[in-house]
Each structure stands twice: as C-alpha cells, then as structure tokens.
Coordinates of C-alpha atoms in Angstrom, one line a residue:
X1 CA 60.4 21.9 84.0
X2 CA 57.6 22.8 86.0
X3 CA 58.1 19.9 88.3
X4 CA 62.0 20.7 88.8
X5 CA 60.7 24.3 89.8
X6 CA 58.4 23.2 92.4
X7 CA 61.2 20.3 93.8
X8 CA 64.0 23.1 94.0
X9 CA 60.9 25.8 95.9
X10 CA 59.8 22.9 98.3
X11 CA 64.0 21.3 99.5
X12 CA 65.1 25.1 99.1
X13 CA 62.5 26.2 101.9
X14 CA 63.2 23.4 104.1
X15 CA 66.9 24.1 104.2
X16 CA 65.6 27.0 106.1
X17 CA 64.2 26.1 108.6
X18 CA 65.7 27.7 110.5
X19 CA 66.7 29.8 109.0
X20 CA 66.6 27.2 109.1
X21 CA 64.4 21.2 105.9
X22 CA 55.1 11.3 107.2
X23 CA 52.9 8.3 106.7
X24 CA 53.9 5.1 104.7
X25 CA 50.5 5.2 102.3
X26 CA 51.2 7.4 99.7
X27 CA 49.4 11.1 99.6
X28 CA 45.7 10.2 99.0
X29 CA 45.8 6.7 100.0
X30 CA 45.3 4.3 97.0
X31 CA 41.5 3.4 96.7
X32 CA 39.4 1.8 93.3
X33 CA 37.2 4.9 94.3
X34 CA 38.3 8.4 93.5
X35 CA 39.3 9.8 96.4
X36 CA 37.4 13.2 98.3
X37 CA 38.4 15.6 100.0
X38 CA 38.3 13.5 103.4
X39 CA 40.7 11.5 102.1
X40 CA 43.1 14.0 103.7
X41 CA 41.3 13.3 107.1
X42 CA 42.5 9.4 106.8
X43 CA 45.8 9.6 105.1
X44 CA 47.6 9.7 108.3
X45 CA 47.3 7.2 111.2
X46 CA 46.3 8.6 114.8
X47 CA 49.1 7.8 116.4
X48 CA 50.4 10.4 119.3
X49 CA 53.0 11.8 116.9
X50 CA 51.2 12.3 113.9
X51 CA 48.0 13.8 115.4
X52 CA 45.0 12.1 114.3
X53 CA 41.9 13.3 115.7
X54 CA 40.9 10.7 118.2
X55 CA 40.0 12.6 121.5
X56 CA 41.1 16.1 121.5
X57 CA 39.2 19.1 120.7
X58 CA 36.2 16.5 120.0
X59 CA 36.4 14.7 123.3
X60 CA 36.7 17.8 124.8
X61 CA 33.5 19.2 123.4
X62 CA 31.3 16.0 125.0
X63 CA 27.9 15.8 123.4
X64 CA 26.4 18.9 124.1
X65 CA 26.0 21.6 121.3
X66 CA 28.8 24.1 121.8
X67 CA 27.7 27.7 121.9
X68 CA 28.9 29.8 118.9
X69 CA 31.8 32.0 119.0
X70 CA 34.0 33.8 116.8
X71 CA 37.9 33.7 117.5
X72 CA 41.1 35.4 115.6
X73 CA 44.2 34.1 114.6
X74 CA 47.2 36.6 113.3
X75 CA 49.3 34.7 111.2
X76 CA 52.6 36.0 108.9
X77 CA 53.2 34.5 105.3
X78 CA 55.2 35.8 102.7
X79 CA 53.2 35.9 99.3
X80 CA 51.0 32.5 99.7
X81 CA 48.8 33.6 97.1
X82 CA 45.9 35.8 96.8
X83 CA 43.2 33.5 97.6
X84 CA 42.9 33.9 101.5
X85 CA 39.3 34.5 101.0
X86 CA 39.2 30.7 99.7
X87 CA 41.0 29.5 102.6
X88 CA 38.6 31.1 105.0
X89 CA 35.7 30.3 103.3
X90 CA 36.8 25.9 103.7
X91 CA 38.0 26.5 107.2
X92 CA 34.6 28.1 108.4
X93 CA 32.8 24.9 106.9
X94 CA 35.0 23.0 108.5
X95 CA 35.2 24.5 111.9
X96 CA 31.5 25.5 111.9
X97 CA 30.9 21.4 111.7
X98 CA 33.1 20.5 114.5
X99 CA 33.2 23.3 116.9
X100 CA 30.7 25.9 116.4
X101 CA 33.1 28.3 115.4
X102 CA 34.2 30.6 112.9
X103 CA 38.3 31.5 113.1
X104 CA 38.8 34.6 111.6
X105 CA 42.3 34.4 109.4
X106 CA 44.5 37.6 110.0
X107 CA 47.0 37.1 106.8
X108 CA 50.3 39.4 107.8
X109 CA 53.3 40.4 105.8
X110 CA 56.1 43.0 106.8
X111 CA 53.4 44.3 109.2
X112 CA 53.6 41.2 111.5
X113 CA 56.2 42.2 114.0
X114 CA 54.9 45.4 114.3
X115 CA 51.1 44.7 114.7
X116 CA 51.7 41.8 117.1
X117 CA 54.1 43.1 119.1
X118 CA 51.8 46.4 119.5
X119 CA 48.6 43.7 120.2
X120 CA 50.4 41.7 123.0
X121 CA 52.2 44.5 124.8
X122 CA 49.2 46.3 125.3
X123 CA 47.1 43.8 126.5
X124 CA 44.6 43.6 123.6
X125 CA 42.4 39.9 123.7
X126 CA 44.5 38.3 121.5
X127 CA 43.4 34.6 120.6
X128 CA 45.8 32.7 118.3
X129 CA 49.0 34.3 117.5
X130 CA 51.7 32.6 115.2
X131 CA 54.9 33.5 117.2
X132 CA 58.5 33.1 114.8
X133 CA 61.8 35.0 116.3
X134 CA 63.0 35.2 113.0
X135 CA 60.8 37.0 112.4
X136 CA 60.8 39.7 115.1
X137 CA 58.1 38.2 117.6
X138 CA 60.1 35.8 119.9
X139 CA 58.3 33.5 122.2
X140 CA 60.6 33.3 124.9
X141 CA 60.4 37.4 125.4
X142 CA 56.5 38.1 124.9
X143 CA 56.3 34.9 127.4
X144 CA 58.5 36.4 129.6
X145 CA 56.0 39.2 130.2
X146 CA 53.1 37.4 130.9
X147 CA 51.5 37.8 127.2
X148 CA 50.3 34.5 126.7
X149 CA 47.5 32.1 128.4
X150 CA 48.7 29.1 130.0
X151 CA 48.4 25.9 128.3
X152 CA 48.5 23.2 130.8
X153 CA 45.6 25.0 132.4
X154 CA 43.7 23.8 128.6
X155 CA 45.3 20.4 128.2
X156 CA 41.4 19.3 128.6
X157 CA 40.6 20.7 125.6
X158 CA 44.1 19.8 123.6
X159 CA 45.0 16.1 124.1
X160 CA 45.8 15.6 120.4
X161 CA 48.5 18.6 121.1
X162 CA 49.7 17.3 124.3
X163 CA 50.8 14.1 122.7
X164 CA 52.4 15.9 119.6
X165 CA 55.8 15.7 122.1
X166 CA 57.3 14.2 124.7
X167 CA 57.1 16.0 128.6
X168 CA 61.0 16.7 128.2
X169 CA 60.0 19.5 125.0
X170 CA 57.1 20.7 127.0
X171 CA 59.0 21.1 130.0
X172 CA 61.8 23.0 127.3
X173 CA 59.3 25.5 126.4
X174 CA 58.4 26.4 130.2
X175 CA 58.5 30.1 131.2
X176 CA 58.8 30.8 134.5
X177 CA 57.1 27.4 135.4
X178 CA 54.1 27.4 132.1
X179 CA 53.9 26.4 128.7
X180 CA 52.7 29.0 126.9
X181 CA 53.6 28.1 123.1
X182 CA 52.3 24.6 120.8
X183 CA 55.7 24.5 119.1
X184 CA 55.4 23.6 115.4
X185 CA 55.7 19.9 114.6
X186 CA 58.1 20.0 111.9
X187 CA 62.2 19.0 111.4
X188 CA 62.7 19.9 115.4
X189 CA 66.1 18.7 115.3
X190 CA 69.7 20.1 112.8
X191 CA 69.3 17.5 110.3
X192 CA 72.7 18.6 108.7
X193 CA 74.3 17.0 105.7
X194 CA 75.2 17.3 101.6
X195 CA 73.2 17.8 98.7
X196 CA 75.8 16.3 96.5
X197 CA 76.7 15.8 92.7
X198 CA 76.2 12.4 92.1
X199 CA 77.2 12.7 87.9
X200 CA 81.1 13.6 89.3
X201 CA 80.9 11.5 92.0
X202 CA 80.0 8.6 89.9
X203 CA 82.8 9.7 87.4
X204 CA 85.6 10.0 89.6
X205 CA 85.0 6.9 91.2
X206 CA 84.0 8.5 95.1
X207 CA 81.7 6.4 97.4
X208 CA 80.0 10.1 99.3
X209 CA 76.9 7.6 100.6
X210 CA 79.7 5.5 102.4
X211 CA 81.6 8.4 104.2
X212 CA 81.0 8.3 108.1
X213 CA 80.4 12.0 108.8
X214 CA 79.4 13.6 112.1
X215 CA 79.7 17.0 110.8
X216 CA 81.9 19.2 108.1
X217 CA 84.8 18.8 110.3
X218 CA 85.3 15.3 109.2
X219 CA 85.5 15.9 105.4
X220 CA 89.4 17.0 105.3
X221 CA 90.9 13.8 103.9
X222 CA 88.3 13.0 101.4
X223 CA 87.7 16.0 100.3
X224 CA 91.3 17.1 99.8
X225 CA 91.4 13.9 97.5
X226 CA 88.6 14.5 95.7
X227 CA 89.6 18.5 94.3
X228 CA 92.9 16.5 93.2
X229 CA 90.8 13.9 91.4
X230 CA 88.6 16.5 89.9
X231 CA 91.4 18.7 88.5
X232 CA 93.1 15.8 87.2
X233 CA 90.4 14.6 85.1
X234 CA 88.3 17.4 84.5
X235 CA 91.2 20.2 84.3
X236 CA 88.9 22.7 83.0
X237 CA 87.3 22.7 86.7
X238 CA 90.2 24.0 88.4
X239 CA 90.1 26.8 90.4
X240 CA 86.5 26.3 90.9
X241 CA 85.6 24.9 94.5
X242 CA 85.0 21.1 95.4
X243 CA 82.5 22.1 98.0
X244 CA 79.7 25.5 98.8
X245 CA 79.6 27.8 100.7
X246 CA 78.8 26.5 104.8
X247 CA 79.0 30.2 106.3
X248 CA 78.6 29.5 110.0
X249 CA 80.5 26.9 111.9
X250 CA 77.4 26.1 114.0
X251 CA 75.6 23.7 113.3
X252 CA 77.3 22.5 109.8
X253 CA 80.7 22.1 111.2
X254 CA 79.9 21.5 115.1
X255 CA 76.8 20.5 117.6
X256 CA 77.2 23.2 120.3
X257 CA 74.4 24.2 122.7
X258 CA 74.6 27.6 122.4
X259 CA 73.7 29.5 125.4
X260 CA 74.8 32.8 124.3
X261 CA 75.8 33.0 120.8
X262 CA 79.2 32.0 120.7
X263 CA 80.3 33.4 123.7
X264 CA 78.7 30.5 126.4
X265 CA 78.3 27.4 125.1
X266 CA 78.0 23.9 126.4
X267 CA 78.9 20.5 124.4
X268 CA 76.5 18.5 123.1
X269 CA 76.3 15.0 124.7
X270 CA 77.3 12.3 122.5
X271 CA 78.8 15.0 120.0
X272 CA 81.2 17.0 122.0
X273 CA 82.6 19.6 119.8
X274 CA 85.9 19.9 122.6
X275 CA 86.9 17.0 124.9
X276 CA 88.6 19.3 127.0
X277 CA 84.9 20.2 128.5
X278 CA 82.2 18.2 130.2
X279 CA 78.5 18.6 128.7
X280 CA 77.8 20.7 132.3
X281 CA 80.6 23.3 131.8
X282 CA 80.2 26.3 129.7
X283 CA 83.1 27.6 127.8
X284 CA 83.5 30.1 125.0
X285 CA 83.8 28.7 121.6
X286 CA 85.8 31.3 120.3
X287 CA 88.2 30.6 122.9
X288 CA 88.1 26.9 122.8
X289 CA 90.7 24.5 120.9
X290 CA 87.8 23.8 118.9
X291 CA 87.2 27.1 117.5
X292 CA 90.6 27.1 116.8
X293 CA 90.7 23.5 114.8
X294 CA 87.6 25.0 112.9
X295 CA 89.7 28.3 111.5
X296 CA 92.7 26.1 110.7
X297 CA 90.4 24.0 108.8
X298 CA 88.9 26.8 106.9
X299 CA 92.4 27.9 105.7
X300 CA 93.9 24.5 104.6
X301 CA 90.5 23.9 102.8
X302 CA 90.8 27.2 100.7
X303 CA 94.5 27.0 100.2
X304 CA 93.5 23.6 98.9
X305 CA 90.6 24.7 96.6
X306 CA 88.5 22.7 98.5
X307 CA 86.5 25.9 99.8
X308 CA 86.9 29.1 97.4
X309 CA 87.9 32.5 98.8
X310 CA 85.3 34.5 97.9
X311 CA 82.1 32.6 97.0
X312 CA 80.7 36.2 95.8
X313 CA 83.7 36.2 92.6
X314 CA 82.0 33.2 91.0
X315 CA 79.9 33.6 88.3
X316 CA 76.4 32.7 90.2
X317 CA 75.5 30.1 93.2
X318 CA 78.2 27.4 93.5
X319 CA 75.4 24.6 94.1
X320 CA 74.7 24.9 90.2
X321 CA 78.4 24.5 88.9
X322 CA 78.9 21.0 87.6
X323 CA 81.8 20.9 88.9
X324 CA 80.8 21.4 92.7
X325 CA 80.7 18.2 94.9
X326 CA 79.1 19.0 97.8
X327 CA 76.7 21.6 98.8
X328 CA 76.5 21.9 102.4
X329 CA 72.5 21.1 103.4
X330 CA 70.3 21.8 106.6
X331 CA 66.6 20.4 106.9
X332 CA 66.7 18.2 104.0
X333 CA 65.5 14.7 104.2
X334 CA 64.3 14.0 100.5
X335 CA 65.3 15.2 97.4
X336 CA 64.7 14.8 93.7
X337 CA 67.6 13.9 91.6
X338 CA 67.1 17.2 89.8
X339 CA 66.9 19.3 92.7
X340 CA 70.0 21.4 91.1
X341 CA 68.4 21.6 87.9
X342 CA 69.9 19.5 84.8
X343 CA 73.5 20.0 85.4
X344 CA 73.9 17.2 87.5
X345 CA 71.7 14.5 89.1
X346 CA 71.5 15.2 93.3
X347 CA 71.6 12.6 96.3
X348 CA 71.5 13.2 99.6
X349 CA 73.8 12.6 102.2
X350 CA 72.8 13.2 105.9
X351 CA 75.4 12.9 108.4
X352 CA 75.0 10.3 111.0
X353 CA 74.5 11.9 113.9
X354 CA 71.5 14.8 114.3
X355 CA 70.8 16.8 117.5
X356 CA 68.5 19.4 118.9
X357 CA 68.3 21.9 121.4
X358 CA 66.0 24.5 123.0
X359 CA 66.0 26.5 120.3
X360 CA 64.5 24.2 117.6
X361 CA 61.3 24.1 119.7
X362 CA 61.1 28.0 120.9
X363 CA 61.5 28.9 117.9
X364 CA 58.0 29.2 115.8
X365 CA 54.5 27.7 116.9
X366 CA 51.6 29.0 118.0
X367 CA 50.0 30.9 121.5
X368 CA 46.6 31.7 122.8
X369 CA 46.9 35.2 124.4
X370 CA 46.7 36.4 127.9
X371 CA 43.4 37.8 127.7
X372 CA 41.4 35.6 124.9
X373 CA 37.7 35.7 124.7
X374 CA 37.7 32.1 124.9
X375 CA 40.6 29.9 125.9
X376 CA 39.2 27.2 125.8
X377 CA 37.6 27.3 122.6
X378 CA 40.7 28.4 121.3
X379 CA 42.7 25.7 122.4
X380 CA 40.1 23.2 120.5
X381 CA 40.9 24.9 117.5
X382 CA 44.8 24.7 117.7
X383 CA 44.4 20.8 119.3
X384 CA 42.3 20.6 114.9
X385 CA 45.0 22.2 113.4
X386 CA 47.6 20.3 115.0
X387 CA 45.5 17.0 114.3
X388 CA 43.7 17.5 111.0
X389 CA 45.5 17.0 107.9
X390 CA 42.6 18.0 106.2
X391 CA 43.6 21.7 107.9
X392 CA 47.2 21.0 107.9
X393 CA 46.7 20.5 103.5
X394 CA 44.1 23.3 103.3
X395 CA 46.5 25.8 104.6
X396 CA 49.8 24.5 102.6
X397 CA 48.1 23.7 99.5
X398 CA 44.9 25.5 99.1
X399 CA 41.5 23.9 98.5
X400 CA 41.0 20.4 96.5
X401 CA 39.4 21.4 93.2
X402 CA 40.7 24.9 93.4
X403 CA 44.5 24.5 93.9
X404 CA 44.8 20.8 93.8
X405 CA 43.2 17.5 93.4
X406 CA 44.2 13.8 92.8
X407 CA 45.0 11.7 89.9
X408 CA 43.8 8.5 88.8
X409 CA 46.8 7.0 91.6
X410 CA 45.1 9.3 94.6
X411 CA 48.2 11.6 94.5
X412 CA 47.5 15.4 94.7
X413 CA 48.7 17.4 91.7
X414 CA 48.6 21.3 92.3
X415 CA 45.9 22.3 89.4
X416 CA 44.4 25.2 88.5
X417 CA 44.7 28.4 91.0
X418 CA 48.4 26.8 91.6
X419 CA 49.1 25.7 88.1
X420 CA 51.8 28.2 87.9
X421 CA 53.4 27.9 91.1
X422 CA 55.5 31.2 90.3
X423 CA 51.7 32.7 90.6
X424 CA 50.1 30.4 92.7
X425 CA 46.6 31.3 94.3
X426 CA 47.6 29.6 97.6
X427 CA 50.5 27.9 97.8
X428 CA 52.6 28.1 101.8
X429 CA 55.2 25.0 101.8
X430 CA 55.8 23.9 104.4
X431 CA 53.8 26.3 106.3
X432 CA 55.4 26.7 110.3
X433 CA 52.5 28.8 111.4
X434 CA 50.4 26.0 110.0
X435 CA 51.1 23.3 113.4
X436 CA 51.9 19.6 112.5
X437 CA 53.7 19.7 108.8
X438 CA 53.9 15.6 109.5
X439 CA 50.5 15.2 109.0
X440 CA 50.3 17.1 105.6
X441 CA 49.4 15.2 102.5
X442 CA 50.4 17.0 99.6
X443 CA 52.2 16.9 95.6
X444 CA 54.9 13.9 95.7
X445 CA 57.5 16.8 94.4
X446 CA 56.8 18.4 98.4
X447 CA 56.3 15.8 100.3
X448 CA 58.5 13.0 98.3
X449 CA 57.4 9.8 97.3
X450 CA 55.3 7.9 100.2
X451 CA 55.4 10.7 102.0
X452 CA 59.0 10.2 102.2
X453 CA 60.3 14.1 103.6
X454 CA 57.8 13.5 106.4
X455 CA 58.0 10.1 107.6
X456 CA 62.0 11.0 107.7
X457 CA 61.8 14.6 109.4
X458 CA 59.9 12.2 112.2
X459 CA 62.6 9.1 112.3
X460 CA 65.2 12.6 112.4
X461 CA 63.4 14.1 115.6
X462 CA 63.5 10.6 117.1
X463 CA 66.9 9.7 116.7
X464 CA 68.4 13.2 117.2
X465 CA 70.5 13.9 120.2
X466 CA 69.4 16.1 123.0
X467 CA 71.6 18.9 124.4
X468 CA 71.9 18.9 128.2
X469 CA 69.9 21.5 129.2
X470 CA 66.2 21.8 127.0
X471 CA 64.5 24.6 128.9
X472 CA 67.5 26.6 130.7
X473 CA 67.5 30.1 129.1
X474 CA 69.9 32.7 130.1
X475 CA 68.9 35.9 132.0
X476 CA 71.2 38.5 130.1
X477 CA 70.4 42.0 132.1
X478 CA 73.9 41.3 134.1
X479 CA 76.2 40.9 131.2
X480 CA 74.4 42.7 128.4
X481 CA 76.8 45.3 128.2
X482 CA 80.0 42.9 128.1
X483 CA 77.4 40.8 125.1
X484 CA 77.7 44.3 123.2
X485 CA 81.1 44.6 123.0
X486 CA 82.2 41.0 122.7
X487 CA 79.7 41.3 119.9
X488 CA 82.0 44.3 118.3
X489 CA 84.5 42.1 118.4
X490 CA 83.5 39.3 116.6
X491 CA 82.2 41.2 113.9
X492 CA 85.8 42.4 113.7
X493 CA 87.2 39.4 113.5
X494 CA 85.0 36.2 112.1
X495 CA 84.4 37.9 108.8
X496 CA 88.0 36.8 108.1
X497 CA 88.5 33.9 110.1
X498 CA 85.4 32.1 109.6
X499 CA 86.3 32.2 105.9
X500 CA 89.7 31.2 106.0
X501 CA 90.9 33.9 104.0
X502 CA 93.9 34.3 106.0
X503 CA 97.4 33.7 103.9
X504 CA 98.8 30.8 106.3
X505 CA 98.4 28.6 109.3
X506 CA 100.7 31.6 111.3
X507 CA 98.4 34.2 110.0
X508 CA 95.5 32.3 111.5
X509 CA 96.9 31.3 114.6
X510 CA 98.4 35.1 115.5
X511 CA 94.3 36.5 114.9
X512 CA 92.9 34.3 116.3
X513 CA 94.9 35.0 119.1
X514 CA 94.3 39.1 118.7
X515 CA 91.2 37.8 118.7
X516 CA 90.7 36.3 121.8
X517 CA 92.8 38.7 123.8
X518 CA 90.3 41.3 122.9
X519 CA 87.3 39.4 124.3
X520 CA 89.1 38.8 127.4
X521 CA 89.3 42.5 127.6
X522 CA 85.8 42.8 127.0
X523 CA 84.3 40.7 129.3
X524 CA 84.2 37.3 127.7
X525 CA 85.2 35.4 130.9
X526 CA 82.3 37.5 133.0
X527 CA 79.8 35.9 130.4
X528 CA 80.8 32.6 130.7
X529 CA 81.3 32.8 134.3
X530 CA 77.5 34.1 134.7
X531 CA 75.8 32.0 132.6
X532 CA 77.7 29.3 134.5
X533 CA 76.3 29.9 137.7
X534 CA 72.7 30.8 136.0
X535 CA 72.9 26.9 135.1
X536 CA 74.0 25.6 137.7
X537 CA 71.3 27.2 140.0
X538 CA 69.0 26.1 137.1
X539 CA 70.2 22.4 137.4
X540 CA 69.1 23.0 141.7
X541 CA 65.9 23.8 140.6
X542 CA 65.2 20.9 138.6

C-alpha cells in the first residue's frame, strides 16, 4: 500500500505542473559493486540536455583556488520535511569541494511571496531567488523592474545552463532585451491526455490506446458509444459519468496561445483551434466559432452522461469510481497501473500532438538578483544545480543513508527519515525550485521504471509544438480597465457555459450570445485590437 501511496503523491504532483506532469540506465546504474552516493553524479549522461557537469561552473573556475564566499538562496516548499538542516549540511560538503562556497538554504512557506517581493522591490542583495507566478512572485513582473542580474553577462560561468535549452527559449524569456531567469528543466510543454480505466476498457471491448486524439474535442463519437456500452452491461453504472471532470477548455480541450486570458489569443501552429484565423491574427476565444463548438460540446456530452452535471453531487472524486473511463490528465508521462488505487488498473493515454508556449518557461526557475554579492559565483552554483544529479536527488529525495539508499539492483528505496512518506523527513517531488528534474535519479514509483517519466518529459519537450510568438508579452496599462470588466463578465457567464449545464443546444447558443454582446460592450474588440498591433510591432522588432 505504501508503494501505491507514493505512485498516486508522485503522478498527482506532476498533473500540476502547472498548475500544472530521463536516462535509459536505470536509477543507480547496475554495478557488481554496491553503489555510493556518486553514483548519482554518473547516472545521467552529459549530454547538453541533461546537464552533466563537463565544463560549466568547473571550467569556469580554471585552476586557481577560488576565494571563499557565502551566498543565499530563498526558496518556497510546502512541507518537504523537517530535515532542512540535513540538506544543508550535504550541500555545504558538496559546494565547499567544488566552489569554495557555502549556499545558505532560506526554506519558505506562506511567507514566500511576501518576503521576496519585499527583498526585490527594495533593492536588498538578493543572490538566488526561486521565482513561481503561482505562487505570487512572477518573473516576467519583478524582471520588468529591473530586479534581477543579467544572465548573458554570466554565460562564462554557466555553460552547463546555457545548453539546458535551445536560443529560441532563451530568447522567450528576454525582458526588455536580457535573460534574467534559468527556467526549470522539467515537462516545458502541455503534455495533455487520459489516465484511463483499463479493467472497463478491457471489458467492454474499447481500444482507448488506438484512438487518434489531438485534444478532448475529438472524443465525441467514441465516447458517446462508450456510456451506451457501459450502461448496457454494467446497468448499475448509470447515471454516473463516462469521463472526469476537465474544468477549463484550455489546454485539455484546445492549444491556444493565450495572450490575454481568453480575451486575445492566437492559434497554435499545426494545432489551430479555429481555421477561420491565421497563427499571426489574434482573436477572442470567447467570440470565436471555436468557443462556441466547445460549449455545444459540453452540453451534448452531459445530456449524454458522458460528462455529469455537477461533479461536486457525486459521492467523492470521479477518477476513483470504477465506473469512470477517462480521467482527463496534464503532465503525466508514466504511470503505475494502480495509480487510482485497487478499483481499477490505469494506462496512459497521451494525445498525439503536445505544444508549448511562453508561459511554460516563464513560469518557475530560478534568478540571481540585481545587486548580488557575487554574480558570478552565484551563477556557478545554479550552472551545479542545473547539472548535478547528485544536487538535483539531494534536494528531491533527501540524503542517501538518511532518506534513501539502494538495493541489491542499485535502485533507490526511500528508507528511514522517509519511510513514511505521509511524515517524511525530506521528501520535494519533483521539486521546480530544484533546476533540471531530468537529471534526478530517484525511487522507480517517482521516476518510473528506467527512468521512464524523465526520459519521456524530454522526448515531450522535443516533439512539442511551438506557439508563434515565444517571448512577445503584452503591455496591459492601455486596456487594463476594459481586462476588468470583460473579466466580470466571464465570471458571469463561463461558470455555466463551460459546464454545459445549460438545458439545450438553444439555451447555449442564446448565452453564449448574451454573452458576447456584453464583451463587445465592454471593450473586448479594444483588447484584441491592442494586443494586435503590440504584436505586430513586436514581430518589426525581431
């Protein structure tokens, strides 16, 4: 059971990652020898994209002896553990030996916003600074106001991070001309898809592996076959619904590059979510023949009992009903059969297509601030932490002989400290303040077998579509007041038509139209006209 607890913590966590979720040797390599702690250090090949620690903050250092410093890093995690003192006490060992350095760990909770925002406003020398808008400390705004060092001024000091992405994300993450931010290395792309119940799959005879899906939007006919299927031969199902809750139509049910919210979007190449548009034009979504498609779909699909009409009148989550098919996924690239617990046994279907925008490299990493002691020291120490998956471990999974160690196969079992991971002593999967999750090694129930989540979040990024314009953020000051009230508006309205709990096809089509009349009469056309000619004097530019 313990295992099935740690499966369902490690997939449920990368389903967020966004809010939101690899080598081929398996974790610990496979030796005669009983693998040390270095084993971490070789698990992973050097490769640009995995790290490795060839060159970099080593290189960087030349022969000399460097002088000693002391640097601090302000981090936020929620409930890792209690053993923080552990964790500092390995990394000073560590960085002592291969920069002459002590990195002072500043552990934040509900404080973090707060205490950052306060550090980096006023100026205060700031060295490392995790930076997570979902958290309250967005990069794009602190960068904006000059609180941050720039980075291509330290690219001496930080090879192994320069080669952690290609020039088109670092030129994404420019502010006003300089990278400021070492995004985190992790699933930098909407990996959408199903978690799905392969037991009633297998028993009504559906093939959900061989479905070609782009997106939600492409489930109708199947999965309007499927409820039928289910009720017939499993009668005592009906009423309950085939498929989870998706609550948002971006990104499970369209690719959109959205520019502002909803209101100014573009297509995304390759994935247009409305023909009608080129990938260069923005348009409102909830204007759009697409937006409309998407409500109409909602309503057939709950009239059907494909979707139920209030998810909160069911007796708990419907991921855990055995008679739920589908359960809508974001982030995942591995799972355990049992990720659902015994009801069922899970697979995992990804949809063909993945994409990525700005946003999924703007949105958590780590800066150097403005006025650090030493910026160049500092940048050594985020090129290690971004290249050392003895680091990138240490600050997941805790220290080996303490909170894990390996088994007779050289696989790391969480022992000890993290024996109980529902009171682990330091336990942070999968760790976005932490840099580069693909060079992690770590317990097969994280990291899958091989290595599995990580060598596929990496295939993911690679294969993933780009939207048209990485790097064009919109200057909001001229329309912020028509953002406000638009935003009224859809409050108003999406709670019922995103849900499709509207009685018929005419009831959806006569709100949706309310609807949009209302943002035309408060300013919906001004937005999309501004952030129109914001892009295309950003496209000059280029």
């Amino acid at each position: 059971m313990k295992r099935k607890v740690i499966a369902l913590l490690c997939t449920m966590a990368l389903s967020f990652s966004m809010l939101v979720g690899c080598g081929k040797e398996p974790a610990g390599g496979q030796t005669d020898e009983k693998p040390s702690a270095s084993k971490t250090e070789e698990s992973v090949t050097s490769s640009p994209e995995a790290g490795g620690e060839s060159g970099g903050a080593e290189d960087a250092a030349g022969n000399g002896e460097l002088e000693y410093v002391e640097l601090d890093w302000y981090f936020c995690i929620n409930g890792a553990g209690t053993d923080a003192d552990l964790i500092q006490q390995a990394l000073d060992a560590y960085f002592k030996e291969k920069l002459n350095c002590k990195v002072n760990l500043h552990v934040l909770g509900s404080d973090y916003k707060d205490m950052v925002s306060n550090m980096l406003l006023s100026g205060e020398p700031v060295d490392l600074v995790m930076l997570d808008g979902g958290r309250g400390v967005s990069y794009l705004t602190y960068a904006s106001q000059d609180a941050f060092y720039p980075l291509e001024e330290l690219w001496d000091y930080g090879s192994n991070v320069k080669a952690l992405f290609k020039d088109t994300v670092w030129d994404a993450v420019k502010v006003n001309g300089h990278i400021y931010c070492v995004p985190t290395l992790k699933d930098n792309a909407y990996i959408m898809g199903f978690v799905y119940n392969d037991t009633l799959a297998t028993e009504l005879g559906l093939d959900v592996a061989g479905q070609q899906w782009n997106n939600m939007m492409d489930i109708e006919e199947f999965a309007v076959e499927a409820v039928k299927l289910r009720d017939e031969k499993f009668p005592e199902y009906a009423g309950m619904p085939l498929v989870a809750e998706a609550p948002i139509p971006v990104p499970y049910f369209y690719a959109l590059e959205q520019l502002v919210s909803s209101f100014a979007v573009c297509n995304v190449p390759g994935l247009e979510a409305d023909p009608a548009y080129d990938t260069d034009t923005v348009f409102s979504f909830y204007e759009s023949d697409a937006y409309r498609e998407f409500v109409l779909l909602k309503q057939r699909l709950v009239e059907t009992g494909v979707f139920a009409y209030d998810y909160n009148s069911l007796n708990g989550p419907a991921i855990y009903e055995p008679s739920t098919l589908l359960c809508p996924a974001w982030g995942y690239t591995w799972i355990s059969e049992d990720l659902h617990g015994d009801a069922y046994k899970t697979k995992l279907k990804v949809f063909d297509k993945v994409w990525t925008d700005t946003s999924n490299y703007t949105g958590v990493g780590n800066a150097i601030g403005a006025n650090c002691k030493n910026p160049e020291r500092a940048m050594m120490v985020l090129d290690l932490i971004n290249s050392a998956p003895y680091i990138a471990t240490l600050l997941r999974f805790g220290v080996e002989g303490e909170h894990w160690e390996y088994d007779g196969d050289g696989k790391i079992q969480l022992c000890n400290r993290n024996a109980d991971v529902s009171n682990a002593g330091w336990l942070e999967w999968y760790g976005t303040y932490a840099g580069n999750l693909t060079i992690v090694d770590g317990p097969e129930s994280y990291v899958g077998p091989d290595r599995a989540v990580l060598e596929n979040i990496k295939k993911y990024n690679d294969e993933a579509l780009v939207a048209a314009h990485m790097g064009f953020v919109v200057d909001t000051t001229p329309i912020a007041n028509e953002i406000a009230a638009c935003s009224s508006v859809e409050v108003e309205y999406t709670s019922r038509l995103n849900t499709g709990q509207l009685a018929s096809q005419e009831d959806v089509n006569k709100t949706l139209d309310e609807f949009i009349e209302k943002l035309k009469a408060n300013g919906s056309e001004k937005i999309v006209t501004e952030v129109q000619r914001q892009l295309e004097e950003w496209k000059a530019g280029k």
